[in-house]
Short mmCIF file of C-alpha atoms in Angstrom, two decimals:
data_model
loop_
_atom_site.label_atom_id
_atom_site.label_comp_id
_atom_site.label_asym_id
_atom_site.label_seq_id
_atom_site.Cartn_x
_atom_site.Cartn_y
_atom_site.Cartn_z
CA UNK A 300 45.94 12.33 -64.95
CA UNK A 301 46.94 13.07 -61.36
CA UNK A 302 43.79 15.09 -60.80
CA UNK A 303 41.64 12.26 -62.13
CA UNK A 304 43.33 9.75 -59.82
CA UNK A 305 42.67 11.99 -56.82
CA UNK A 306 39.04 12.43 -57.87
CA UNK A 307 38.61 8.66 -58.24
CA UNK A 308 40.25 8.08 -54.85
CA UNK A 309 37.95 10.59 -53.16
CA UNK A 310 34.89 9.07 -54.81
CA UNK A 311 35.92 5.60 -53.69
CA UNK A 312 36.51 6.80 -50.13
CA UNK A 313 33.18 8.62 -50.06
CA UNK A 314 31.30 5.54 -51.20
CA UNK A 315 33.14 3.36 -48.69
CA UNK A 316 32.25 5.64 -45.79
CA UNK A 317 28.62 5.96 -46.83
CA UNK A 318 28.19 2.22 -47.19
CA UNK A 319 29.96 1.48 -43.90
CA UNK A 320 27.90 4.12 -42.10
CA UNK A 321 24.67 2.67 -43.46
CA UNK A 322 25.60 -0.93 -42.68
CA UNK A 323 27.04 -0.41 -39.19
CA UNK A 324 24.42 2.15 -38.06
CA UNK A 325 26.77 3.63 -35.47
CA UNK A 326 25.49 5.31 -32.34
CA UNK A 327 26.86 8.64 -31.16
CA UNK A 328 29.15 8.48 -28.13
CA UNK A 329 27.35 8.22 -24.80
CA UNK A 330 28.29 10.37 -21.85
CA UNK A 331 29.67 8.54 -18.84
CA UNK A 332 29.03 11.73 -16.84
CA UNK A 333 25.39 12.65 -16.08
CA UNK A 334 24.61 15.88 -17.92
CA UNK A 335 21.80 16.93 -15.62
CA UNK A 336 22.72 20.61 -15.33
CA UNK A 337 23.92 23.32 -17.68
CA UNK A 338 26.99 22.23 -19.66
CA UNK A 339 29.80 24.72 -20.21
CA UNK A 340 31.88 23.86 -23.29
CA UNK A 341 35.20 25.73 -23.24
CA UNK A 342 37.35 26.13 -26.34
CA UNK A 343 40.68 27.83 -26.87
CA UNK A 344 39.71 30.96 -28.80
CA UNK A 345 41.67 33.91 -27.39
CA UNK A 346 38.58 35.48 -25.77
CA UNK A 347 36.40 33.55 -23.31
CA UNK A 348 34.20 34.32 -20.31
CA UNK A 349 32.97 32.40 -17.29
CA UNK A 350 29.18 32.31 -17.75
CA UNK A 351 26.81 34.20 -15.51
CA UNK A 352 25.58 32.19 -12.56
CA UNK A 353 28.27 29.53 -12.82
CA UNK A 354 28.22 27.18 -9.83
CA UNK A 355 28.63 23.53 -8.88
CA UNK A 356 25.54 22.47 -10.81
CA UNK A 357 27.31 23.06 -14.13
CA UNK A 358 29.24 20.38 -15.98
CA UNK A 359 32.46 21.53 -17.65
CA UNK A 360 33.75 20.20 -20.98
CA UNK A 361 37.14 21.38 -22.26
CA UNK A 362 38.57 21.02 -25.76
CA UNK A 363 42.23 20.02 -26.24
CA UNK A 364 44.32 22.57 -24.32
CA UNK A 365 41.43 24.79 -23.16
CA UNK A 366 41.86 23.42 -19.65
CA UNK A 367 44.35 26.24 -19.18
CA UNK A 368 41.35 28.62 -19.30
CA UNK A 369 39.24 26.77 -16.75
CA UNK A 370 42.19 26.56 -14.38
CA UNK A 371 42.34 30.36 -14.36
CA UNK A 372 38.70 30.31 -13.30
CA UNK A 373 39.54 28.09 -10.34
CA UNK A 374 38.15 24.88 -11.84
CA UNK A 375 40.52 22.16 -10.72
CA UNK A 376 39.59 19.64 -13.41
CA UNK A 377 36.89 19.51 -16.09
CA UNK A 378 34.22 16.82 -16.00
CA UNK A 379 34.94 15.89 -19.62
CA UNK A 380 37.71 16.61 -22.12
CA UNK A 381 37.52 16.17 -25.89
CA UNK A 382 40.92 15.68 -27.49
CA UNK A 383 42.02 14.97 -31.06
CA UNK A 384 44.32 12.00 -31.70
CA UNK A 385 47.13 14.13 -33.14
CA UNK A 386 47.61 16.00 -29.86
CA UNK A 387 49.24 12.91 -28.35
CA UNK A 388 52.33 12.63 -30.55
CA UNK A 389 51.95 15.41 -33.11
CA UNK A 390 54.96 17.63 -33.78
CA UNK A 391 53.16 20.73 -35.07
CA UNK A 392 53.00 23.86 -32.91
CA UNK A 393 49.45 23.30 -31.70
CA UNK A 394 50.04 19.71 -30.56
CA UNK A 395 53.27 20.60 -28.78
CA UNK A 396 51.54 23.48 -26.98
CA UNK A 397 48.56 21.32 -25.97
CA UNK A 398 50.87 18.78 -24.34
CA UNK A 399 52.78 21.57 -22.62
CA UNK A 400 49.73 23.13 -20.98
CA UNK A 401 48.17 19.78 -20.05
CA UNK A 402 51.30 18.19 -18.57
CA UNK A 403 50.64 17.06 -15.03
CA UNK A 404 46.91 17.86 -15.22
CA UNK A 405 43.84 15.63 -15.05
CA UNK A 406 40.26 15.40 -16.27
CA UNK A 407 37.21 13.31 -15.48
CA UNK A 408 36.17 11.52 -18.67
CA UNK A 409 38.60 11.80 -21.58
CA UNK A 410 37.12 11.32 -25.05
CA UNK A 411 39.87 10.73 -27.62
CA UNK A 412 38.71 11.40 -31.17
CA UNK A 413 39.81 9.22 -34.09
CA UNK A 414 42.58 7.33 -32.29
CA UNK A 415 43.44 4.19 -34.30
CA UNK A 416 46.64 2.83 -32.72
CA UNK A 417 45.03 0.77 -29.98
CA UNK A 418 44.32 1.44 -26.33
CA UNK A 419 47.77 0.48 -24.90
CA UNK A 420 49.46 2.95 -27.25
CA UNK A 421 47.03 5.69 -26.24
CA UNK A 422 47.52 5.04 -22.54
CA UNK A 423 51.29 5.22 -23.05
CA UNK A 424 51.03 8.43 -25.05
CA UNK A 425 49.01 10.14 -22.32
CA UNK A 426 51.36 8.89 -19.64
CA UNK A 427 54.30 10.41 -21.54
CA UNK A 428 53.12 13.92 -20.66
CA UNK A 429 51.43 12.88 -17.40
CA UNK A 430 47.85 13.65 -18.36
CA UNK A 431 45.47 11.73 -16.12
CA UNK A 432 41.80 10.82 -16.32
CA UNK A 433 39.10 8.87 -14.50
CA UNK A 434 37.75 7.17 -17.62
CA UNK A 435 39.04 6.94 -21.18
CA UNK A 436 36.82 6.61 -24.25
CA UNK A 437 37.83 6.39 -27.93
CA UNK A 438 35.40 7.96 -30.42
CA UNK A 439 35.76 6.77 -34.00
CA UNK A 440 34.88 8.63 -37.18
CA UNK A 441 31.53 6.93 -37.62
CA UNK A 442 30.37 7.77 -34.11
CA UNK A 443 31.26 11.40 -34.84
CA UNK A 444 29.37 11.27 -38.13
CA UNK A 445 26.37 9.81 -36.26
CA UNK A 446 26.45 12.67 -33.77
CA UNK A 447 26.05 15.28 -36.51
CA UNK A 448 23.40 13.17 -38.22
CA UNK A 449 21.27 12.53 -35.12
CA UNK A 450 21.31 16.09 -33.77
CA UNK A 451 21.34 18.20 -36.95
CA UNK A 452 20.24 15.81 -39.68
CA UNK A 453 23.49 16.35 -41.63
CA UNK A 454 25.16 13.39 -43.30
CA UNK A 455 28.85 14.21 -43.65
CA UNK A 456 31.47 11.97 -45.24
CA UNK A 457 34.26 13.91 -43.45
CA UNK A 458 36.53 14.01 -46.48
CA UNK A 459 37.87 17.52 -45.85
CA UNK A 460 37.90 20.28 -43.26
CA UNK A 461 34.85 21.93 -44.81
CA UNK A 462 32.70 18.87 -44.13
CA UNK A 463 33.71 18.50 -40.46
CA UNK A 464 32.79 20.32 -37.28
CA UNK A 465 35.36 21.65 -34.86
CA UNK A 466 35.89 19.74 -31.63
CA UNK A 467 34.05 22.45 -29.72
CA UNK A 468 30.94 22.12 -31.84
CA UNK A 469 31.16 18.32 -31.62
CA UNK A 470 31.25 18.65 -27.83
CA UNK A 471 28.13 20.82 -27.97
CA UNK A 472 26.37 18.22 -30.13
CA UNK A 473 27.52 15.49 -27.73
CA UNK A 474 26.08 17.41 -24.78
CA UNK A 475 22.73 17.98 -26.49
CA UNK A 476 22.49 14.36 -27.62
CA UNK A 477 23.14 13.20 -24.07
CA UNK A 478 20.39 15.32 -22.58
CA UNK A 479 22.00 18.55 -21.41
CA UNK A 480 19.26 21.05 -20.50
CA UNK A 481 21.44 23.93 -21.74
CA UNK A 482 24.82 24.20 -23.48
CA UNK A 483 26.89 27.35 -23.02
CA UNK A 484 29.86 27.92 -25.34
CA UNK A 485 32.85 29.93 -24.16
CA UNK A 486 36.06 30.47 -26.13
CA UNK A 487 34.35 29.00 -29.20
CA UNK A 488 34.16 31.50 -32.02
CA UNK A 489 34.10 30.36 -35.68
CA UNK A 490 35.32 33.82 -36.70
CA UNK A 491 38.45 33.90 -34.56
CA UNK A 492 42.07 32.94 -35.19
CA UNK A 493 44.69 31.91 -32.67
CA UNK A 494 44.61 29.95 -29.43
CA UNK A 495 44.68 31.16 -25.87
CA UNK A 496 47.66 28.95 -24.97
CA UNK A 497 50.09 30.20 -27.64
CA UNK A 498 50.94 33.33 -29.60
CA UNK A 499 51.15 31.73 -33.05
CA UNK A 500 47.77 33.10 -34.28
CA UNK A 501 47.12 29.80 -36.03
CA UNK A 502 44.16 29.63 -38.41
CA UNK A 503 41.02 27.74 -37.47
CA UNK A 504 39.42 25.18 -39.74
CA UNK A 505 35.77 24.16 -40.05
CA UNK A 506 34.44 27.73 -39.88
CA UNK A 507 31.68 27.33 -42.47
CA UNK A 508 30.49 24.01 -41.08
CA UNK A 509 30.51 25.34 -37.52
CA UNK A 510 28.40 28.30 -38.57
CA UNK A 511 26.01 26.03 -40.46
CA UNK A 512 25.60 23.78 -37.43
CA UNK A 513 25.05 26.70 -35.05
CA UNK A 514 22.42 28.14 -37.39
CA UNK A 515 20.66 24.76 -37.52
CA UNK A 516 20.70 24.45 -33.74
CA UNK A 517 19.16 27.90 -33.45
CA UNK A 518 16.52 27.09 -36.08
CA UNK A 519 15.60 23.91 -34.22
CA UNK A 520 15.38 25.77 -30.91
CA UNK A 521 18.09 23.78 -29.18
CA UNK A 522 19.16 25.37 -25.86
CA UNK A 523 22.57 26.58 -27.06
CA UNK A 524 24.04 29.83 -25.76
CA UNK A 525 27.34 31.69 -25.65
CA UNK A 526 29.06 33.29 -22.67
CA UNK A 527 31.01 35.63 -24.95
CA UNK A 528 29.26 38.93 -25.86
CA UNK A 529 31.26 39.33 -29.06
CA UNK A 530 30.21 35.89 -30.28
CA UNK A 531 26.58 36.62 -29.41
CA UNK A 532 26.75 39.73 -31.56
CA UNK A 533 28.47 38.10 -34.53
CA UNK A 534 26.75 34.70 -34.53
CA UNK A 535 23.23 35.40 -33.30
CA UNK A 536 23.58 32.91 -30.46
CA UNK A 537 21.77 34.15 -27.34
CA UNK A 538 24.02 35.40 -24.55
CA UNK A 539 23.75 33.21 -21.44
CA UNK A 540 22.31 35.21 -18.54
CA UNK A 541 22.26 32.50 -15.89
CA UNK A 542 19.09 30.74 -16.97
CA UNK A 543 17.74 29.02 -20.08
#
C-alpha cells in the first residue's frame, strides 16, 4: 500500500509540473552580466585548471563554494555565482563548508536556485555569513526546466536526482542561452567524487543527466570545452586551447 501511495503521489506531482510548465511557459533566467567573451564555469571537483589564454575578456561563473578555486587563481570576485537554496541554512557537511569558504567574500550577480522563503529571508541568510553581491536573482524550478528545454530540447519534471542537471551544467546552459561565444568548464567532472573545499569525498548526484546533456551539446555543436585534460579524455569534450 505504501508503495502505491508513493507512486500516486509522484504521478500527481509529475502531472502538476507538466501542466504548470505548459500553462506558464516560463523563460530561462536572463543574464544581467553581458556574456560577450568566453565564459569560464568553475565547479568544485577536486581537480581544476585555469584555461589557456585566460585574461580580462573572460567572464567567470562559480558554483556554490568553487569561489575558493578562483581566489587561488587571483580572481578577486566572479562575475556570476550560482548557488543552491540549501547552502544558506543547510546543516549537512557540504552546506556548512560552502558557508565557511564564502564567508566575507563577494560576487557580481548571485543567482539563487529554488529559494522559496521570500527575498527578505534570503537577504538575511546571506548577511548571516557576510556573503555580498551586486545583484541578486532567484531562479525557480520552472525557469530551470525551461533552460534545459530551450538549449537541449529535454523536458524534465525534476522529480529525482537522475532527472536534474548539476549546478555546473545548468550554469553552462545558462551561459549558452544568454549568448556566450564559448563556455569552458573547469572543476566540473561528472565522474568525480569529493569537493575541493573539504576532505569528505562526498558523492556527486546527477552524473547520468550531466553526461547526457554534455553529449547533446557536443552533438549540436555548441561551443563547450573543458580546461581539464582528464575530463577531455573521459568525456570527449574538446580541451580549450585559448580559442574556439
